[in-house]
């Protein structure tokens, strides 16, 4: 029984790896030395009343979210947290995170609505990024 389970698991993993073009969720697998980021924004929660304006705002918000993700991958994330205990019982706990950086050379791979979400996919060639940072 254990051998059958192991064989099925190996077959399933091999099948996933055989595709090569897409990763989980249908997203493209980035080329070697590339970073990949996806940004999301809900369309219906945008402020304008007009649907087309909501869509435009969601497009911009999802692009900014994708750039934030790239910035976190390049520069890391600063995380701070605090907790308050009273008689060994957690009373309050907060976690804050921030990132800061400049992203140069990223390109939009895909940008599309999916249900109520607008999704933007970015890719960054690290060699180009380094070249742009050096000012070449």
Short mmCIF file of C-alpha atoms in Angstrom, two decimals, residues 23-99:
data_model
loop_
_atom_site.label_atom_id
_atom_site.label_comp_id
_atom_site.label_asym_id
_atom_site.label_seq_id
_atom_site.Cartn_x
_atom_site.Cartn_y
_atom_site.Cartn_z
CA UNK A 23 3.12 27.17 -12.33
CA UNK A 24 0.34 26.81 -9.77
CA UNK A 25 -2.78 28.72 -10.65
CA UNK A 26 -1.84 28.89 -14.33
CA UNK A 27 0.78 31.63 -13.83
CA UNK A 28 3.87 31.45 -16.05
CA UNK A 29 7.03 30.15 -14.43
CA UNK A 30 9.64 32.94 -14.52
CA UNK A 31 12.81 32.39 -16.48
CA UNK A 32 16.02 31.83 -14.54
CA UNK A 33 17.30 35.10 -13.05
CA UNK A 34 13.86 36.71 -13.29
CA UNK A 35 11.52 37.78 -10.53
CA UNK A 36 7.78 37.44 -10.93
CA UNK A 37 5.06 39.26 -9.01
CA UNK A 38 1.27 39.35 -9.12
CA UNK A 39 -0.89 42.23 -7.89
CA UNK A 40 -4.60 42.08 -7.10
CA UNK A 41 -7.34 44.66 -6.64
CA UNK A 42 -11.10 44.23 -6.15
CA UNK A 43 -13.07 46.06 -8.83
CA UNK A 44 -16.35 46.55 -6.94
CA UNK A 45 -14.67 48.17 -3.92
CA UNK A 46 -13.15 51.03 -5.94
CA UNK A 47 -14.62 54.47 -5.15
CA UNK A 48 -16.07 55.75 -8.45
CA UNK A 49 -19.72 54.96 -9.18
CA UNK A 50 -19.11 54.30 -12.88
CA UNK A 51 -17.96 50.72 -13.66
CA UNK A 52 -15.38 51.85 -16.24
CA UNK A 53 -13.79 54.17 -13.69
CA UNK A 54 -13.83 51.38 -11.09
CA UNK A 55 -12.04 49.18 -13.61
CA UNK A 56 -9.39 51.83 -14.30
CA UNK A 57 -8.78 52.32 -10.57
CA UNK A 58 -8.54 48.56 -10.04
CA UNK A 59 -6.04 48.30 -12.91
CA UNK A 60 -3.83 50.93 -11.32
CA UNK A 61 -4.19 49.44 -7.84
CA UNK A 62 -3.30 45.94 -9.03
CA UNK A 63 -0.24 47.26 -10.85
CA UNK A 64 0.91 49.08 -7.71
CA UNK A 65 0.33 45.91 -5.67
CA UNK A 66 2.50 43.95 -8.11
CA UNK A 67 5.26 46.56 -7.85
CA UNK A 68 5.02 46.37 -4.06
CA UNK A 69 5.52 42.61 -4.31
CA UNK A 70 8.62 43.10 -6.51
CA UNK A 71 9.97 45.69 -4.08
CA UNK A 72 9.58 43.21 -1.22
CA UNK A 73 11.37 40.51 -3.20
CA UNK A 74 14.27 42.85 -4.03
CA UNK A 75 14.69 44.65 -0.73
CA UNK A 76 12.98 42.49 1.84
CA UNK A 77 10.27 43.39 4.31
CA UNK A 78 10.68 45.25 7.57
CA UNK A 79 8.47 43.55 10.15
CA UNK A 80 7.70 44.86 13.61
CA UNK A 81 5.35 43.37 16.14
CA UNK A 82 4.18 43.94 19.67
CA UNK A 83 2.12 41.98 22.14
CA UNK A 84 0.58 42.79 25.49
CA UNK A 85 -0.05 40.16 28.14
CA UNK A 86 -2.15 40.34 31.28
CA UNK A 87 -1.77 37.38 33.66
CA UNK A 88 -0.29 35.31 30.84
CA UNK A 89 -3.28 35.99 28.59
CA UNK A 90 -2.69 37.78 25.30
CA UNK A 91 -4.60 41.05 25.46
CA UNK A 92 -3.45 42.70 22.27
CA UNK A 93 -1.10 41.92 19.42
CA UNK A 94 -0.12 43.86 16.33
CA UNK A 95 2.14 43.14 13.37
CA UNK A 96 3.23 45.84 10.94
CA UNK A 97 5.25 45.45 7.77
CA UNK A 98 6.76 47.86 5.27
CA UNK A 99 9.05 47.81 2.30
#
